[in-house]
XYZ file of N, CA and C in Angstrom:
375
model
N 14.912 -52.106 72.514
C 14.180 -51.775 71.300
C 13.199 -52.916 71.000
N 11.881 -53.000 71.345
C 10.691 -53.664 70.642
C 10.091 -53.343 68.993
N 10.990 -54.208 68.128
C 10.339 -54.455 66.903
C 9.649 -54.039 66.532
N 8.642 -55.129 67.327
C 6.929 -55.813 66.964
C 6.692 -54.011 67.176
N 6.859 -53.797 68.117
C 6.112 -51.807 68.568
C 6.530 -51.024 67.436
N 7.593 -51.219 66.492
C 8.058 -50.480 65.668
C 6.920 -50.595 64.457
N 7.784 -51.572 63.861
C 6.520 -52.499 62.890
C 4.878 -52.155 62.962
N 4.128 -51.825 64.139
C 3.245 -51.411 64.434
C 2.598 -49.821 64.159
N 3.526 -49.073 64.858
C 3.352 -48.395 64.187
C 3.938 -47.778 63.076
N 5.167 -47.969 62.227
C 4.774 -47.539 60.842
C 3.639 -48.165 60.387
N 3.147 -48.929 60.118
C 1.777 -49.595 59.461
C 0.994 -48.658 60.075
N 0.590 -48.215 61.664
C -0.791 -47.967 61.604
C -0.880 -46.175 61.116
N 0.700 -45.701 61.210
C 1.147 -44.702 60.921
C 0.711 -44.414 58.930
N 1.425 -45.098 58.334
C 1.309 -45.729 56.995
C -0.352 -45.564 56.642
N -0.785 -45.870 57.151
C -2.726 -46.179 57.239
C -3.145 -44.688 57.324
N -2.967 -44.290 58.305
C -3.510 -42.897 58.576
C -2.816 -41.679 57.505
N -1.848 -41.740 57.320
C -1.186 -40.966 55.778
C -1.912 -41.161 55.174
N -2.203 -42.193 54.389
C -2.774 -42.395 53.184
C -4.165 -42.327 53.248
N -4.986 -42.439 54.609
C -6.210 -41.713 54.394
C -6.034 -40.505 53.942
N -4.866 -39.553 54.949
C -5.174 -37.892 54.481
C -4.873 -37.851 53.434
N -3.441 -38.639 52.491
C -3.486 -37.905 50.994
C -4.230 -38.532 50.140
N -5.481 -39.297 50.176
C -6.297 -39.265 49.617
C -7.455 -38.382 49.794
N -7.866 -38.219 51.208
C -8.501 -36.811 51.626
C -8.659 -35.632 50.778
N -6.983 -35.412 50.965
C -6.297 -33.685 50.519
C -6.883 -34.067 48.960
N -6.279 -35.188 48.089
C -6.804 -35.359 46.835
C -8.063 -34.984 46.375
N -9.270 -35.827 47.270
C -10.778 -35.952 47.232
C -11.062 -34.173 47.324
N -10.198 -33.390 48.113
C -10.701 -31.701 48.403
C -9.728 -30.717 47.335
N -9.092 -31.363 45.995
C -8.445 -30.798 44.968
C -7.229 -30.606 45.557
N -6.361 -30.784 46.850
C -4.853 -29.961 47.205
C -4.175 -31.196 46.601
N -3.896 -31.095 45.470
C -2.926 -32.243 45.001
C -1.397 -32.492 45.452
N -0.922 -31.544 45.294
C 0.626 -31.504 45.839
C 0.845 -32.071 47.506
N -0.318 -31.735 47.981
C -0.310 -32.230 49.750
C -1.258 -34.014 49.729
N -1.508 -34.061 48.523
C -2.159 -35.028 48.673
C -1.265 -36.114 48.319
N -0.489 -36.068 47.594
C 0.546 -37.234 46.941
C 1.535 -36.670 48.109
N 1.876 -35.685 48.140
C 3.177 -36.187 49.142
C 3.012 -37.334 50.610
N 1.613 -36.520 50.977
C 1.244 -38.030 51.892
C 1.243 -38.946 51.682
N 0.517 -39.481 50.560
C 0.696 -40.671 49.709
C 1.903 -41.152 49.871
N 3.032 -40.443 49.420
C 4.568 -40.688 49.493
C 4.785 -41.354 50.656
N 4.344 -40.338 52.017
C 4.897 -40.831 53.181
C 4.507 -42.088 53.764
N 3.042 -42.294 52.890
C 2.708 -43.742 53.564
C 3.021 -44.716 53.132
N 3.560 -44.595 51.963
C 4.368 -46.033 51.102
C 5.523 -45.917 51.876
N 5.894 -44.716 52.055
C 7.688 -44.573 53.067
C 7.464 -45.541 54.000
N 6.550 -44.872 54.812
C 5.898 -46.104 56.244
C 6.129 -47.472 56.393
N 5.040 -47.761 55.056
C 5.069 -49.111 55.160
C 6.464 -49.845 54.627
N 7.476 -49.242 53.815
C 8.490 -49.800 53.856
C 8.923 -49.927 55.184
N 9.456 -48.501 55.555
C 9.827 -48.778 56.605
C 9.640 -49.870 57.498
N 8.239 -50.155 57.879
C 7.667 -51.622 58.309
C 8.135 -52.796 57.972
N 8.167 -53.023 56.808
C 8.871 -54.118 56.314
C 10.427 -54.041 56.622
N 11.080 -52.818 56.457
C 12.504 -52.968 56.579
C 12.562 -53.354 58.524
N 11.973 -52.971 59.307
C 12.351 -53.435 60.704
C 12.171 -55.213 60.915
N 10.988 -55.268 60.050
C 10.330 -56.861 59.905
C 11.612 -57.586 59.313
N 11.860 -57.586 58.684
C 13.180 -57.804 57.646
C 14.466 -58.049 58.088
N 14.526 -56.843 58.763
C 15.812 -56.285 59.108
C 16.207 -56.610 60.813
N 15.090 -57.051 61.752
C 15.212 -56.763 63.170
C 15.845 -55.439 63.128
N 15.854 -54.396 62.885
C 16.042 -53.145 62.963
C 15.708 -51.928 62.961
N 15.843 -50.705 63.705
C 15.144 -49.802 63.336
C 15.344 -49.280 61.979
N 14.075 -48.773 61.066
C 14.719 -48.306 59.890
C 15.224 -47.190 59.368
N 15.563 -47.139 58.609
C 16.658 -45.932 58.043
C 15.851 -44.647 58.156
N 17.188 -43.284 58.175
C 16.193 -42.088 58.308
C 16.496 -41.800 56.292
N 15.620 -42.079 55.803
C 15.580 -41.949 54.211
C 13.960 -42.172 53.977
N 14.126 -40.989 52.645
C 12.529 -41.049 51.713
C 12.975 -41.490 50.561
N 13.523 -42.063 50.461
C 13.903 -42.635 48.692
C 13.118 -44.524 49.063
N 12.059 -43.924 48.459
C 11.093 -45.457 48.147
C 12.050 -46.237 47.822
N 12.800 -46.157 46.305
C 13.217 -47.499 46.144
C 14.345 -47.791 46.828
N 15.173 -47.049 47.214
C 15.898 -47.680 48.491
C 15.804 -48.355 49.339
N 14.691 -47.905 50.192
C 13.849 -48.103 50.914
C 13.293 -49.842 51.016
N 12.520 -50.392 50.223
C 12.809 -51.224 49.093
C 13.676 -52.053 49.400
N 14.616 -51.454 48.543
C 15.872 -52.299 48.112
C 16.252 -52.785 49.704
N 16.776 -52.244 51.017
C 17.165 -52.033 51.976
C 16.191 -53.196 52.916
N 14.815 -53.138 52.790
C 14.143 -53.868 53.142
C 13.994 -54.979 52.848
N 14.325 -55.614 52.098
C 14.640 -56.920 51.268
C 13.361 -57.223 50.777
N 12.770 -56.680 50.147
C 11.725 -56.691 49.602
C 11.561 -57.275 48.171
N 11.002 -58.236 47.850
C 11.092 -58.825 45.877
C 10.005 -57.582 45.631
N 10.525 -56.955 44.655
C 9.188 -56.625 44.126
C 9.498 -56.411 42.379
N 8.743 -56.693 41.391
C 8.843 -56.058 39.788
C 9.169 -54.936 39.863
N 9.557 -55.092 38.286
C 10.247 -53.625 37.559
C 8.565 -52.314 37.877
N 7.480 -53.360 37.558
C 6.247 -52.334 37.517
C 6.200 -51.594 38.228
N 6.393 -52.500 39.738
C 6.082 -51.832 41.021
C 7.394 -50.635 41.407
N 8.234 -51.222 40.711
C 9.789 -50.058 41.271
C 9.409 -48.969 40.649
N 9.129 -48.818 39.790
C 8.670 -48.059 38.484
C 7.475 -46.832 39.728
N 6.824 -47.648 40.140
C 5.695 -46.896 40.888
C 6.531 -45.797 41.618
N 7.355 -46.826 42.789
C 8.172 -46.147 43.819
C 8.744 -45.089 43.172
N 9.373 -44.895 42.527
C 10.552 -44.763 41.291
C 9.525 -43.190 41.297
N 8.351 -43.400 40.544
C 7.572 -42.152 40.322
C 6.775 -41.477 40.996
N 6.634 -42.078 42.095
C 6.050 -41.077 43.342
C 6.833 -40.675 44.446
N 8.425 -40.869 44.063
C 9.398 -40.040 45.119
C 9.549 -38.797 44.716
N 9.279 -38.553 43.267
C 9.062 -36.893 43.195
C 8.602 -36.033 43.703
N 7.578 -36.397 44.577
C 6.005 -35.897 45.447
C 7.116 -35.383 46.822
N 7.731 -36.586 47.227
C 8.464 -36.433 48.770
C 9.125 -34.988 48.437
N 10.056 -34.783 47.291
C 10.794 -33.475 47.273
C 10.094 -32.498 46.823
N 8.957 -32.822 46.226
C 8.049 -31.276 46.224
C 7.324 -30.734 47.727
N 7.324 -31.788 48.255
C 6.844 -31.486 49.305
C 7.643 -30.786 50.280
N 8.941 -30.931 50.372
C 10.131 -30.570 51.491
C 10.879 -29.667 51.111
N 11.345 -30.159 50.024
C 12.083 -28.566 49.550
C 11.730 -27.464 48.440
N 11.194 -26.302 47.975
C 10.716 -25.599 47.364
C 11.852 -25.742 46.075
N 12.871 -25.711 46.220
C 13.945 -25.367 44.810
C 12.977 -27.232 43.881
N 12.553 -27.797 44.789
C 11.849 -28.921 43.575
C 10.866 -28.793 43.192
N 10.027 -27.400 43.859
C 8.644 -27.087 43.549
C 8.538 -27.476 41.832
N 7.549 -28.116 41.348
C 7.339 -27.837 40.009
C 5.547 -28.156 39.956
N 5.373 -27.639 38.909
C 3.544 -27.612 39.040
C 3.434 -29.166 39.311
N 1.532 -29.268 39.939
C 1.607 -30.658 39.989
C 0.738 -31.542 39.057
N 0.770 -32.073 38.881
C -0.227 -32.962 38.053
C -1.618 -32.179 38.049
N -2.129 -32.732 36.900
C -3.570 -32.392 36.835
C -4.575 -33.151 38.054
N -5.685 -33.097 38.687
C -6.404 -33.871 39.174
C -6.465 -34.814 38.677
N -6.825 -35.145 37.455
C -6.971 -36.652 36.476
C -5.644 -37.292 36.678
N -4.725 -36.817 36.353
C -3.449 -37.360 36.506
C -3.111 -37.683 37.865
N -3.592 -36.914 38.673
C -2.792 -37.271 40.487
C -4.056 -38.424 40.851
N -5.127 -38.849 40.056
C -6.045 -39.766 40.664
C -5.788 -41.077 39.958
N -4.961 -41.225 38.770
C -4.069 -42.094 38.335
C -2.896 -42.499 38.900
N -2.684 -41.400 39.487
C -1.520 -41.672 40.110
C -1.628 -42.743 41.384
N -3.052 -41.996 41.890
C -3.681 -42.432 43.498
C -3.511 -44.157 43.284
N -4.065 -44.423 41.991
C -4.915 -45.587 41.836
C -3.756 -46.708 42.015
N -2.606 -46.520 41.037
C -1.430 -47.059 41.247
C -0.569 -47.333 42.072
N -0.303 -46.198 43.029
C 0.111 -46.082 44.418
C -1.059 -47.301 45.095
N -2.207 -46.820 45.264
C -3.027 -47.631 46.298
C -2.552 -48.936 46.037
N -2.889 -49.530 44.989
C -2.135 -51.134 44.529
C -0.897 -51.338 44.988
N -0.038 -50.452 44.891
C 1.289 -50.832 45.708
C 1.535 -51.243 47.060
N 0.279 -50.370 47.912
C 0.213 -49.792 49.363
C -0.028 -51.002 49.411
N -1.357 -51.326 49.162
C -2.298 -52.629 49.522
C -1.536 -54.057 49.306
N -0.951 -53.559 48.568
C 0.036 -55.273 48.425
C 1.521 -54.936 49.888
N 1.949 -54.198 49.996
C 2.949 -53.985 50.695
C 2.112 -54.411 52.164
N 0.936 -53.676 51.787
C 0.644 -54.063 53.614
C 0.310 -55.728 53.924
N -0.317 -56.206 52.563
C -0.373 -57.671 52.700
C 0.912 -58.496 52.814
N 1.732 -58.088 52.458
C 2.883 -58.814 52.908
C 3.552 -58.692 53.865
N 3.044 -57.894 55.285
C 3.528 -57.672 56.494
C 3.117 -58.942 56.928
């Protein structure tokens, strides 16, 4: 098992998500647009948890686990983030969580917050 190859790609994996759910956002599909979002903060944990961990990482979408698992410091603000964009992961996967999604205004607030998270997570690889 090579790490460094792991580590690699969740990040470049992580990168390319979060172009598309900002994409899907920029073309109004909100619900497909944050769940990507989701998956690329997943990513880049993930990244950190192999970095962290010498390990492969967990099969889990719960951000703050995720997180937590990765040995990651981060504020209440930022958990708070994780915390509120794991809702996205289960609208996305299972229908019994379907619930409407945010307004555009609201899912581009959402974007903005997430991105700050992303961007700091990837700086600390």
């Amino acid at each position: 098992m090579d790490i460094e190859k792991h580590i690699q790609y969740w990040s470049n994996s992580a990168d390319e998500d979060f172009q598309v759910g900002k994409e899907n956002l920029g073309n109004g599909r909100i619900r497909h647009g944050l769940f990507f979002i989701h998956l690329a903060v997943e990513k880049i944990l993930k990244a950190h948890f192999c970095r962290n961990n010498r390990d492969m990482a967990p099969k889990s979408h719960n951000l703050t686990r995720l997180a937590e698992l990765g040995k990651i410091e981060i504020n209440d603000e930022t958990l708070n983030v994780l915390a509120d964009i794991n809702a996205f992961n289960l609208e996305g996967r299972y229908p019994d969580s379907y619930a409407a999604p945010p307004t555009l205004e609201d899912a581009m607030i959402i974007l903005d917050k997430v991105e700050k998270v992303f961007l700091w997570l990837k700086n600390q690889l």
